[in-house]
mmCIF file of C-alpha atoms in Angstrom:
data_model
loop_
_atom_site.group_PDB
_atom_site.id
_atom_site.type_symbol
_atom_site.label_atom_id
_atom_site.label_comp_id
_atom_site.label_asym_id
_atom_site.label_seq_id
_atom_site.Cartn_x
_atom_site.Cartn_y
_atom_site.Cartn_z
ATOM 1 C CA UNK Y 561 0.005 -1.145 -33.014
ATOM 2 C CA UNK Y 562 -2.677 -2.508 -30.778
ATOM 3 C CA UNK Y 563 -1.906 -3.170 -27.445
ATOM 4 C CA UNK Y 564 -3.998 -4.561 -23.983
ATOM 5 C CA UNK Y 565 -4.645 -0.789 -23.238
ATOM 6 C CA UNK Y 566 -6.786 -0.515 -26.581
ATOM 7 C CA UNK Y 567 -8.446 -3.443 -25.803
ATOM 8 C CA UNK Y 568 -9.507 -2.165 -22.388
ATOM 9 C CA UNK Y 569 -10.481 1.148 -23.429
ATOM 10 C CA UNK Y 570 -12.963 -0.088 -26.651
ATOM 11 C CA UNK Y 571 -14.480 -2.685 -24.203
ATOM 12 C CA UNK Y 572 -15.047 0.139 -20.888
ATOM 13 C CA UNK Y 573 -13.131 -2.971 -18.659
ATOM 14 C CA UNK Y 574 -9.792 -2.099 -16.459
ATOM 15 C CA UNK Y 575 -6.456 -3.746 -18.202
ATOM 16 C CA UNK Y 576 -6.540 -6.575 -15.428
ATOM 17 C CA UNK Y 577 -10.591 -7.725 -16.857
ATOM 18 C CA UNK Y 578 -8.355 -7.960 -20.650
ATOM 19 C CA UNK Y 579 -5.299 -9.700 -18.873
ATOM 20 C CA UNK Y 580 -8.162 -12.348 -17.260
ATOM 21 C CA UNK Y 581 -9.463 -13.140 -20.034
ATOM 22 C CA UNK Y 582 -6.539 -13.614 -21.829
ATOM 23 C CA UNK Y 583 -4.986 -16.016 -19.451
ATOM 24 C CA UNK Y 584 -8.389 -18.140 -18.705
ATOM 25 C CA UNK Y 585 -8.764 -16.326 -15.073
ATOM 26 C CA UNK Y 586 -12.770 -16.407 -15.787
ATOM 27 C CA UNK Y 587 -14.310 -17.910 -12.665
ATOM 28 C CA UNK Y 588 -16.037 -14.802 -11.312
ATOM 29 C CA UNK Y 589 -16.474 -13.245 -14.671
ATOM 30 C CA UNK Y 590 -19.857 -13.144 -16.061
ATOM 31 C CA UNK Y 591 -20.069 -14.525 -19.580
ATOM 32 C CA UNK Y 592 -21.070 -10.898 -20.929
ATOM 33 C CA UNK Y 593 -17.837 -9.645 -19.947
ATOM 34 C CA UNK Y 594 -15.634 -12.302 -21.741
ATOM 35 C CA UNK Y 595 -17.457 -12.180 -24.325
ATOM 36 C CA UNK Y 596 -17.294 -8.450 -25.365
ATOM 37 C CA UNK Y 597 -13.577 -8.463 -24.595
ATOM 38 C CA UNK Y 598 -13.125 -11.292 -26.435
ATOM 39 C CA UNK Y 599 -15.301 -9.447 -29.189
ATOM 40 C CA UNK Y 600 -13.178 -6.645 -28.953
ATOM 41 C CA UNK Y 601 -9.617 -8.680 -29.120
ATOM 42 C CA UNK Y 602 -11.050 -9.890 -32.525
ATOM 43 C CA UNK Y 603 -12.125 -7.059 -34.265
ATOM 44 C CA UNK Y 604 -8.887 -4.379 -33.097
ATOM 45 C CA UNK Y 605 -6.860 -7.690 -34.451
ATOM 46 C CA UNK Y 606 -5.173 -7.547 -30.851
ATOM 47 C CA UNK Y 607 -3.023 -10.792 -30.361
ATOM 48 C CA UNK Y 608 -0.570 -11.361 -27.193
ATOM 49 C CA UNK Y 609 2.516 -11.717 -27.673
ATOM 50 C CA UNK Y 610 3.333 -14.359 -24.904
ATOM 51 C CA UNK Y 611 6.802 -14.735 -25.678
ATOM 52 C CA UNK Y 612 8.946 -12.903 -23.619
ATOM 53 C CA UNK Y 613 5.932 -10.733 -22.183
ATOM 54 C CA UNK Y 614 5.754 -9.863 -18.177
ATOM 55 C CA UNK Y 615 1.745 -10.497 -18.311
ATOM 56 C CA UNK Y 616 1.713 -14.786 -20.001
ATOM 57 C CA UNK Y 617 4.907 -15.615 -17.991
ATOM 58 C CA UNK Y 618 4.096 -17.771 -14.555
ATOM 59 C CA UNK Y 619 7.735 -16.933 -13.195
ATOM 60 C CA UNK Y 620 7.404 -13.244 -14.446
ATOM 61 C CA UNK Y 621 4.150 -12.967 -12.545
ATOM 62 C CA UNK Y 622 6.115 -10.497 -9.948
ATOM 63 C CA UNK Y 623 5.996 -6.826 -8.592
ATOM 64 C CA UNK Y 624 8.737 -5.242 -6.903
ATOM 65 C CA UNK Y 625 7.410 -2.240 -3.876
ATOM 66 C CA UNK Y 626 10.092 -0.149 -2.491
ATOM 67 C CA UNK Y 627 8.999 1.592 0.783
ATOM 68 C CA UNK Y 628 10.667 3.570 3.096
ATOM 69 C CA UNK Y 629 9.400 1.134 6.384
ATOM 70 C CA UNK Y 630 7.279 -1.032 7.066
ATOM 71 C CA UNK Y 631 7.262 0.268 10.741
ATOM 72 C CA UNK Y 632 5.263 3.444 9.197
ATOM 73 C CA UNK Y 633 1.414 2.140 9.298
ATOM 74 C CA UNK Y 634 0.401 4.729 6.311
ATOM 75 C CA UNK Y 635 3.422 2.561 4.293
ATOM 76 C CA UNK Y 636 1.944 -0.810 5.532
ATOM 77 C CA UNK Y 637 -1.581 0.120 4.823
ATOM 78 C CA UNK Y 638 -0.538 1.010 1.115
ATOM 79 C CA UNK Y 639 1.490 -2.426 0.532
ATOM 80 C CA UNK Y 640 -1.729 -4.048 2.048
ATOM 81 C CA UNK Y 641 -4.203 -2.705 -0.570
ATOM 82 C CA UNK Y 642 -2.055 -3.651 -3.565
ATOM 83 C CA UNK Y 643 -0.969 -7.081 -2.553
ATOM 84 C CA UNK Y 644 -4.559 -7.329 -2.416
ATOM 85 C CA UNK Y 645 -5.130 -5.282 -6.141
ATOM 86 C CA UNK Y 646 -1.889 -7.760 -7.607
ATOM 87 C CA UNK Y 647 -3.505 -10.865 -6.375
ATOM 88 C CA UNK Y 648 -6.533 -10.319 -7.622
ATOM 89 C CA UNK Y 649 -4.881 -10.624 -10.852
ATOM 90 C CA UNK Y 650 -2.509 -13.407 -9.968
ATOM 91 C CA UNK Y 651 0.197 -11.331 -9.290
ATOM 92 C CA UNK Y 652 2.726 -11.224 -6.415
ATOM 93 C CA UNK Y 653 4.268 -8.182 -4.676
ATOM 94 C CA UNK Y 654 7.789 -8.508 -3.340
ATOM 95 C CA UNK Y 655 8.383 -5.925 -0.505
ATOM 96 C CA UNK Y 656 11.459 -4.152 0.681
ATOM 97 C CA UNK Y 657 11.542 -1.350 3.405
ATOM 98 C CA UNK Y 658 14.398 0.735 1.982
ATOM 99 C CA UNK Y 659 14.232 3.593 4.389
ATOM 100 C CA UNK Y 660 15.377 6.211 1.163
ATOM 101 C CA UNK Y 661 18.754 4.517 1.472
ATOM 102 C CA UNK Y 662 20.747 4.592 -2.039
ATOM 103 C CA UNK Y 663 22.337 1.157 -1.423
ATOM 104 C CA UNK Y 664 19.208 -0.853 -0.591
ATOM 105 C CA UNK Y 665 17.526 0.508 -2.658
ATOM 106 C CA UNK Y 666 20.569 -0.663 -5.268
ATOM 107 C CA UNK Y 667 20.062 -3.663 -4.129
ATOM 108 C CA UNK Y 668 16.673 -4.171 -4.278
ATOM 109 C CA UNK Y 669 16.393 -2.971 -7.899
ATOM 110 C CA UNK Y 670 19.044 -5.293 -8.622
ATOM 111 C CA UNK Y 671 17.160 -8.434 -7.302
ATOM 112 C CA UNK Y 672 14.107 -7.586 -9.166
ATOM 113 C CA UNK Y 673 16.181 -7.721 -12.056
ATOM 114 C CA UNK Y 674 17.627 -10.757 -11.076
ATOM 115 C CA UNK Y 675 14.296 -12.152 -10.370
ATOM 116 C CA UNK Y 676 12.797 -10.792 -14.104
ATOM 117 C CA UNK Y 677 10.247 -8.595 -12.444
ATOM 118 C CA UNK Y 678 9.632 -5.760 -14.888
ATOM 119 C CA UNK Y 679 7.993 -3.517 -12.774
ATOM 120 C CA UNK Y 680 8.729 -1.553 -9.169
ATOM 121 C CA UNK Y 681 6.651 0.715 -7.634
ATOM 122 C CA UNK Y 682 8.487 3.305 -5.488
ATOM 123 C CA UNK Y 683 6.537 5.029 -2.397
ATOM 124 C CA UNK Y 684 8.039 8.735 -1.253
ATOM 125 C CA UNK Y 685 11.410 8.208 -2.667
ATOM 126 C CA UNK Y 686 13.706 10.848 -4.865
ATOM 127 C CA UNK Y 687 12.736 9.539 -8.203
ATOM 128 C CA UNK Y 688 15.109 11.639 -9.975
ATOM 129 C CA UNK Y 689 18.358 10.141 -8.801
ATOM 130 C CA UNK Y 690 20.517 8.077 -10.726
ATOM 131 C CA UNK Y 691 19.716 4.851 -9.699
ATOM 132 C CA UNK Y 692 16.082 4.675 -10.916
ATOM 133 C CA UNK Y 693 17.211 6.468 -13.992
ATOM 134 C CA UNK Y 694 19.962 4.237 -15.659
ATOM 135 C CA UNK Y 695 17.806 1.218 -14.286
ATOM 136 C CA UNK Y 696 14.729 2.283 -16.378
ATOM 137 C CA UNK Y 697 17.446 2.577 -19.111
ATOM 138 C CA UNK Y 698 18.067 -1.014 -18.880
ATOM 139 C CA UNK Y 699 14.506 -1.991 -19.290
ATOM 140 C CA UNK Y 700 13.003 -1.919 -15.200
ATOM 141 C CA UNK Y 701 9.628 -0.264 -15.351
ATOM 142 C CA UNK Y 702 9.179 1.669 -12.633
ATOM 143 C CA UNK Y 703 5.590 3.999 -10.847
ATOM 144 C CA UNK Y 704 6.102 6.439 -8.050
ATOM 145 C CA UNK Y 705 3.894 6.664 -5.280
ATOM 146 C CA UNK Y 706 3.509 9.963 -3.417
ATOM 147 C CA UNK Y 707 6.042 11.239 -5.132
ATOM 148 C CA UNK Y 708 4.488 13.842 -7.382
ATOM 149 C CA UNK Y 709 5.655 16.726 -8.930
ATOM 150 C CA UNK Y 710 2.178 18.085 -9.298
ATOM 151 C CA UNK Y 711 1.164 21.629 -7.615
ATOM 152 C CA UNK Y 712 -1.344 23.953 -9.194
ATOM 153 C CA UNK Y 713 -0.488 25.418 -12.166
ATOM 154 C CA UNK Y 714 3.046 23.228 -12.140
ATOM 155 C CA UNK Y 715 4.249 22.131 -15.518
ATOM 156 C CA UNK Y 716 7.221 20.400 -14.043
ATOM 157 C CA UNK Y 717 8.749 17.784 -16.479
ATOM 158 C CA UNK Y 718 7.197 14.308 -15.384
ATOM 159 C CA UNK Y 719 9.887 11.171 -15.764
ATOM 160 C CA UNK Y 720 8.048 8.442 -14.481
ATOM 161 C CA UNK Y 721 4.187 7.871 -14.469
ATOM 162 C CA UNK Y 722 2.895 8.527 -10.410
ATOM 163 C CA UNK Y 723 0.295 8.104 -8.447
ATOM 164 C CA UNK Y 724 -0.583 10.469 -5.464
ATOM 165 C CA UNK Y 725 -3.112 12.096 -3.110
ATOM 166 C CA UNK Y 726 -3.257 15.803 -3.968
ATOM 167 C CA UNK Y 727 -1.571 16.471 -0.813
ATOM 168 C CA UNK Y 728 -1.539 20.162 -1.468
ATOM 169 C CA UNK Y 729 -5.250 19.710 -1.634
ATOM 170 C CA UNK Y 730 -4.844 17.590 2.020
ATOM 171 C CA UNK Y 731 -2.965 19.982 3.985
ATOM 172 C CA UNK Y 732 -5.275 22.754 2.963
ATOM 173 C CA UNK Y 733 -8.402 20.463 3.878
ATOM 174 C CA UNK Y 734 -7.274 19.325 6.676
ATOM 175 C CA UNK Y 735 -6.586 23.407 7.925
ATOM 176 C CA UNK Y 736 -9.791 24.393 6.876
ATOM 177 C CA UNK Y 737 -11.581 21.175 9.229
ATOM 178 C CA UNK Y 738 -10.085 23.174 12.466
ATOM 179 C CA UNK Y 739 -11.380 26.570 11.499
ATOM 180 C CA UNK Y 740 -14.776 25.676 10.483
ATOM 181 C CA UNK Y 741 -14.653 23.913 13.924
ATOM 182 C CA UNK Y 742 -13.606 27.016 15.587
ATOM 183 C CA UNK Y 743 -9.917 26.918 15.809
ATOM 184 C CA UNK Y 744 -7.811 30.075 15.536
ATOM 185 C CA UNK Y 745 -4.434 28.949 16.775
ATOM 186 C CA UNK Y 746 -3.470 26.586 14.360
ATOM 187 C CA UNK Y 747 0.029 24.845 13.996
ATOM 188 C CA UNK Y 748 1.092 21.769 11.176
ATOM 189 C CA UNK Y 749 3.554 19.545 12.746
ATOM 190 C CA UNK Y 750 6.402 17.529 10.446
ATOM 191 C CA UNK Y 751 9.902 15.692 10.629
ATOM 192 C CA UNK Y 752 12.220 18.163 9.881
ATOM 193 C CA UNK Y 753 13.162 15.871 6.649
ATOM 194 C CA UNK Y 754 11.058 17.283 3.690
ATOM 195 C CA UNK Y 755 9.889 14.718 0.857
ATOM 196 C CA UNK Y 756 8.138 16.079 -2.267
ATOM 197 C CA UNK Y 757 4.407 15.001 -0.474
ATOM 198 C CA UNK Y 758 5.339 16.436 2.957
ATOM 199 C CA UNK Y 759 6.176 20.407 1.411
ATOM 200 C CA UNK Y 760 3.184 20.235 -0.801
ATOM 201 C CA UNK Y 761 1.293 19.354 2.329
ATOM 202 C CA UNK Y 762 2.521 21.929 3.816
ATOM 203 C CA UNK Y 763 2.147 24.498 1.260
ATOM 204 C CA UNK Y 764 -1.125 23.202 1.040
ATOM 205 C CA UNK Y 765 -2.271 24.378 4.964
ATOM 206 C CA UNK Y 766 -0.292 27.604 4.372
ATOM 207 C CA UNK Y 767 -2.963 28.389 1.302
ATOM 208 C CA UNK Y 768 -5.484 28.106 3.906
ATOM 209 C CA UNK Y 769 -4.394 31.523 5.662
ATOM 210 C CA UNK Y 770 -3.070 33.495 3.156
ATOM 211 C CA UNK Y 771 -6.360 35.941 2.544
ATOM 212 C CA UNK Y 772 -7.503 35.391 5.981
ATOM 213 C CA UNK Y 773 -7.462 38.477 8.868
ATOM 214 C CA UNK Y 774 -4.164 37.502 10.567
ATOM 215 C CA UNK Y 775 -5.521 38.820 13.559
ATOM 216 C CA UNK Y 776 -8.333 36.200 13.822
ATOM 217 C CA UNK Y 777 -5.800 33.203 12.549
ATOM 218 C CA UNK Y 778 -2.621 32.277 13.494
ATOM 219 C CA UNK Y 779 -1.060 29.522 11.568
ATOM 220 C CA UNK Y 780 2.887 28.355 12.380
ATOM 221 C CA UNK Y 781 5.120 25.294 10.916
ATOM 222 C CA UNK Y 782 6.735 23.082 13.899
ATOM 223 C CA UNK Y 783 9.165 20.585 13.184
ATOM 224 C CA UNK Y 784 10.781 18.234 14.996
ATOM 225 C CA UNK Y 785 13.943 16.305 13.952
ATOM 226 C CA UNK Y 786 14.230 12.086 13.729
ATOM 227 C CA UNK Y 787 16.721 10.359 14.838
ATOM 228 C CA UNK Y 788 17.299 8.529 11.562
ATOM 229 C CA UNK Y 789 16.903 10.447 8.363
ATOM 230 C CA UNK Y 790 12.988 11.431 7.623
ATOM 231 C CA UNK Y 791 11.582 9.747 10.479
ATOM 232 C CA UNK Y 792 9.304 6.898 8.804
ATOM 233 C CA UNK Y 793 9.919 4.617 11.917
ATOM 234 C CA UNK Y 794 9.928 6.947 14.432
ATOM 235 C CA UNK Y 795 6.422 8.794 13.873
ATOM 236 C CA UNK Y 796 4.508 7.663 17.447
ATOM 237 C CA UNK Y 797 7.437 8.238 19.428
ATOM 238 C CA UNK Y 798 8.368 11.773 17.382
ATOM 239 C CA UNK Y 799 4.682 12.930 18.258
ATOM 240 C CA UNK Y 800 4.901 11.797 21.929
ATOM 241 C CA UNK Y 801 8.045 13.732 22.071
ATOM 242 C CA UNK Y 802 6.583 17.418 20.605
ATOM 243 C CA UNK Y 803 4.568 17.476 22.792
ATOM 244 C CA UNK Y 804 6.118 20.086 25.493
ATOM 245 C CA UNK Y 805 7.270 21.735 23.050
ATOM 246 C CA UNK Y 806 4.076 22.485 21.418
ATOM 247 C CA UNK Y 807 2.681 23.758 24.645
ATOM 248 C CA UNK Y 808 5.834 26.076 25.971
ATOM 249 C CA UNK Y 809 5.208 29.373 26.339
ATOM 250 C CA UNK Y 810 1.551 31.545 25.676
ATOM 251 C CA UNK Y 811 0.840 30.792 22.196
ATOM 252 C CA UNK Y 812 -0.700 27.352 22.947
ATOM 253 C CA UNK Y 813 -2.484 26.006 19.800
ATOM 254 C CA UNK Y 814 -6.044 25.424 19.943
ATOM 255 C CA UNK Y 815 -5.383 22.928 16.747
ATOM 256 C CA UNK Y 816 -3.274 20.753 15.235
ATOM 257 C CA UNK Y 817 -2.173 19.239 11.836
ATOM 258 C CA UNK Y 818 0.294 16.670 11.514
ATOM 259 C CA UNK Y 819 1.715 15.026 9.328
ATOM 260 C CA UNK Y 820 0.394 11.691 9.620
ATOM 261 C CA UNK Y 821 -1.947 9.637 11.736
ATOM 262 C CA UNK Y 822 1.362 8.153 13.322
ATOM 263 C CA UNK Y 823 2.783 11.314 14.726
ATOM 264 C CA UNK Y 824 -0.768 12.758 15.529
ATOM 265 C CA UNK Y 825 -1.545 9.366 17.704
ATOM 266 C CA UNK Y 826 1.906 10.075 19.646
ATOM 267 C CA UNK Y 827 0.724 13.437 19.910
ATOM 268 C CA UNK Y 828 -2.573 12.845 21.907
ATOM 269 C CA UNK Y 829 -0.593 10.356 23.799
ATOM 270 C CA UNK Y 830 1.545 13.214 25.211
ATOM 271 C CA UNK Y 831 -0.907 15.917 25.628
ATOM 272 C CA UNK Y 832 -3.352 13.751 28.038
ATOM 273 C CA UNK Y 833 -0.264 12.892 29.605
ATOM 274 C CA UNK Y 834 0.353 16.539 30.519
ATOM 275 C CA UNK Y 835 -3.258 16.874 31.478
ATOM 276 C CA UNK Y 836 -4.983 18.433 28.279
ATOM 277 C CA UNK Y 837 -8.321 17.157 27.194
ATOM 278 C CA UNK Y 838 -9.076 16.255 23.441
ATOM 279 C CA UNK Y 839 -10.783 18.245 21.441
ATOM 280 C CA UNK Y 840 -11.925 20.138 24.527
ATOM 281 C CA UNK Y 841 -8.600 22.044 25.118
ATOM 282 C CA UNK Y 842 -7.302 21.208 21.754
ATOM 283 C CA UNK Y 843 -8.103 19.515 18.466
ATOM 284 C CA UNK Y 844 -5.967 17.563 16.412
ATOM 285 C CA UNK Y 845 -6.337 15.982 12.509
ATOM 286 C CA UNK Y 846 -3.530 13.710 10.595
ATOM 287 C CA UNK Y 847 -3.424 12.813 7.144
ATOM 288 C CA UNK Y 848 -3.289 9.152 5.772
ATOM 289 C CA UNK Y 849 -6.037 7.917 7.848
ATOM 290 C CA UNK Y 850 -4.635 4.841 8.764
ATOM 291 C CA UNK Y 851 -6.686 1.961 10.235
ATOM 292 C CA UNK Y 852 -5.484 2.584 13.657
ATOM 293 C CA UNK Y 853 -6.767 6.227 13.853
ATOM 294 C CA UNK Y 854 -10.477 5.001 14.509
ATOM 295 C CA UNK Y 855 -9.826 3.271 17.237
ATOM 296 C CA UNK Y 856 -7.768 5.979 19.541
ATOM 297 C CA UNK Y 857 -9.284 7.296 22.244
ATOM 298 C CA UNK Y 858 -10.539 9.848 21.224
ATOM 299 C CA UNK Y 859 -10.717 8.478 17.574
ATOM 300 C CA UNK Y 860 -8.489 10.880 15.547
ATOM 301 C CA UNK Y 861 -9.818 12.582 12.745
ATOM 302 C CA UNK Y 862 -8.071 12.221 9.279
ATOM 303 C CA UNK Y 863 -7.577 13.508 5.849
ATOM 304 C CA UNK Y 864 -7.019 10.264 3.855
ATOM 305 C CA UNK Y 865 -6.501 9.106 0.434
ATOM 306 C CA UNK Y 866 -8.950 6.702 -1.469
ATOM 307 C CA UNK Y 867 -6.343 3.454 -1.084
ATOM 308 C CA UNK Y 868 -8.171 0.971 -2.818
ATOM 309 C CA UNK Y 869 -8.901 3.064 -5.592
ATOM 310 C CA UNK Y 870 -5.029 4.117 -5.970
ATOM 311 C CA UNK Y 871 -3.907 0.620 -5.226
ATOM 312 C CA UNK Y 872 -5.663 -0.566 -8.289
ATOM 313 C CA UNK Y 873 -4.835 2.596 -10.489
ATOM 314 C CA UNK Y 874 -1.329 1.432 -9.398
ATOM 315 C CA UNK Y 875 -1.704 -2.269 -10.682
ATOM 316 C CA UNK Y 876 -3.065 -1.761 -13.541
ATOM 317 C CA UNK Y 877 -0.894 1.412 -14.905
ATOM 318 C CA UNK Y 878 2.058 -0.085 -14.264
ATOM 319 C CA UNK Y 879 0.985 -3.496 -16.025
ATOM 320 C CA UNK Y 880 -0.030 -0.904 -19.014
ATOM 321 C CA UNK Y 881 3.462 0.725 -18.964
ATOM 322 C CA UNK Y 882 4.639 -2.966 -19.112
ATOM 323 C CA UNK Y 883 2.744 -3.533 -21.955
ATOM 324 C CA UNK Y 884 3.706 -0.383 -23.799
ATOM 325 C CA UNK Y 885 7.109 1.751 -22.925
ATOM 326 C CA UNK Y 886 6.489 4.779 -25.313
ATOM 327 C CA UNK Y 887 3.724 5.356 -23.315
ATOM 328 C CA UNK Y 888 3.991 9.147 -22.028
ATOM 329 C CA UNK Y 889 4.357 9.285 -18.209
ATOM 330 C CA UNK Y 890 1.266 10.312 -16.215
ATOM 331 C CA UNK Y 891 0.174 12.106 -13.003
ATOM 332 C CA UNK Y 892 -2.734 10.396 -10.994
ATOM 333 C CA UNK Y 893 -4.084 12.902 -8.476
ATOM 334 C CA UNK Y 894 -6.418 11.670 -6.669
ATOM 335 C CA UNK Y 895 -8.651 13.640 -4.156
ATOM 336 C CA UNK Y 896 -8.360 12.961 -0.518
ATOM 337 C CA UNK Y 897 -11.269 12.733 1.701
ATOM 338 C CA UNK Y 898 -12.070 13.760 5.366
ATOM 339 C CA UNK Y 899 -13.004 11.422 8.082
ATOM 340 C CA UNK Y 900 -14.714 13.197 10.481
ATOM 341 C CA UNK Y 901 -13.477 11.997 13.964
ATOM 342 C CA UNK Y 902 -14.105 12.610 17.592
ATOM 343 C CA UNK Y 903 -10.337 14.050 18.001
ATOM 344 C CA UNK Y 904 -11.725 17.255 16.338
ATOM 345 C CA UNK Y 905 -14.291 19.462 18.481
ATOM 346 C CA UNK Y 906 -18.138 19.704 16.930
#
């Protein structure tokens, strides 16, 4: 059977042009575009079923988007970009900061079904516990966010479709910044609380020593523990407070990796408070790249996924799922970028 995804395929348009078009949201559509998708509608025989379908239905017009807090800027940037990808559609996003917590997170589902939203998208939470599971069962559609499964050469069973930064790729990237800049004494800095994106980060820095001459590199995990459960509120402060730690003893680090952009901001913070210069005694790089991070001083340099691109990946796969359940679930890996900041020595 036909369905939007067809339509958007045959005519090279995204799902949301198709949905436009087929709900009269034309006003900053050229006439070419409507056309061929109209064109297209015609001869695949593709007709909407409006009744009872999440995309024709004003009060169905609604997207559920479980994060863990708000309070964690790489979490608000990410809600940012796809109320902005779900408006542009004439969609709404309904936000919850669950902090991983099974009950809200209950909860929340719950009210979405209340509400008749068919769709949730779920940043950095478990997505194989119950809860999401029997709740798909019953008909809730759900994407994860940063939540993938994917490593090279993984064939890991996929449940749910997801998209992600290849944070493997990131943590290697962002190791391999320092050394090229000189670094030798290199240390990746985490909440003690692992989530699926924060080992594959750090497996992903490890990779960048393993054939090297370990008596030119050093390379070393620190972690430091939250105190709530993964940390997502706590990142400046948790950075701030590494800070002595980091620099006890002989083996001082000539670079760091952390995390995020949150903890690595704390983390400057504290060492020019115990008198170190950055990058001139030591360099440091986060990953999210989070709007703040260009305005430290020094600016911090990042390893950052393409948001707006993912944002809109987001909308429009999850509308798609929507649209068809049989669909098989998907990984969308998307490759991070580096932003080359002043935080990092030339």
């Amino acid at each position: 059977m036909t369905n939007i995804r067809d339509v958007a395929q045959h005519a090279g348009v995204s799902i949301s042009t198709v949905s436009n078009v087929i709900n009269n949201r034309i006003g900053s559509m050229t006439e070419e575009t409507r056309s061929k998708v109209e064109s297209v509608m015609m001869e695949l025989g593709y007709k909407p079923r409006k009744r009872n379908n999440f995309l024709y239905k004003e009060e169905d017009r609604v997207l559920g988007l479980m994060i863990p807090s708000i309070a964690n800027p790489s979490f608000a940037g990410l809600a940012h970009a796809l109320e902005i990808a779900a408006n542009n559609i004439n969609y709404n996003i309904i936000i919850c900061s669950c902090y991983r917590d099974k009950e809200k997170e209950v909860r929340f589902i719950n009210d979405m079904f209340n509400l008749k939203a068919h769709g949730i998208i779920v940043a950095s939470s478990d997505m194989r516990q119950t809860h999401f599971i029997k709740s798909a069962e019953r008909g809730m559609v759900f994407l994860s966010y940063d939540n993938s499964n994917y490593m090279p050469g993984s064939r890991a069973r996929k449940v749910f479709d997801n998209v992600s930064m290849d944070n493997f790729e990131a943590g290697r990237v962002a190791a391999e910044h320092l050394k090229n800049r000189g670094c030798k004494k290199i240390v990746f800095i985490t909440e003690s609380t692992l989530t699926v994106g924060r080992n594959q980060k750090i497996s992903g820095f490890l990779s960048a020593f393993e054939i090297l001459n370990r008596d030119e590199y050093q390379s070393r995990i620190i972690e430091v523990e939250a105190l709530v459960e993964f940390g997502d509120s706590e990142m400046f402060n948790l950075g701030l407070s590494i800070c002595k730690k980091i620099l006890e003893g002989s083996n001082i680090p000539d670079g760091v990796v952390t995390i995020n952009d949150a903890l690595g901001i704390g983390l400057m913070s504290g060492m020019r408070a115990q008198g170190l210069k950055i990058p001139e005694d030591i360099s440091i790089i986060g990953i999210d790249n989070i709007t703040f991070s260009a305005f430290t001083d020094p600016s911090l340099a990042s390893v950052g996924p393409p948001l707006e691109k993912m944002a809109r990946k987001i909308i429009d796969r999850i509308i798609e799922r929507i649209e068809n359940k049989s669909l098989e679930p998907m990984d969308y890996i998307f490759k991070p970028e580096v932003f080359f900041r002043s935080s990092v020595k030339v």
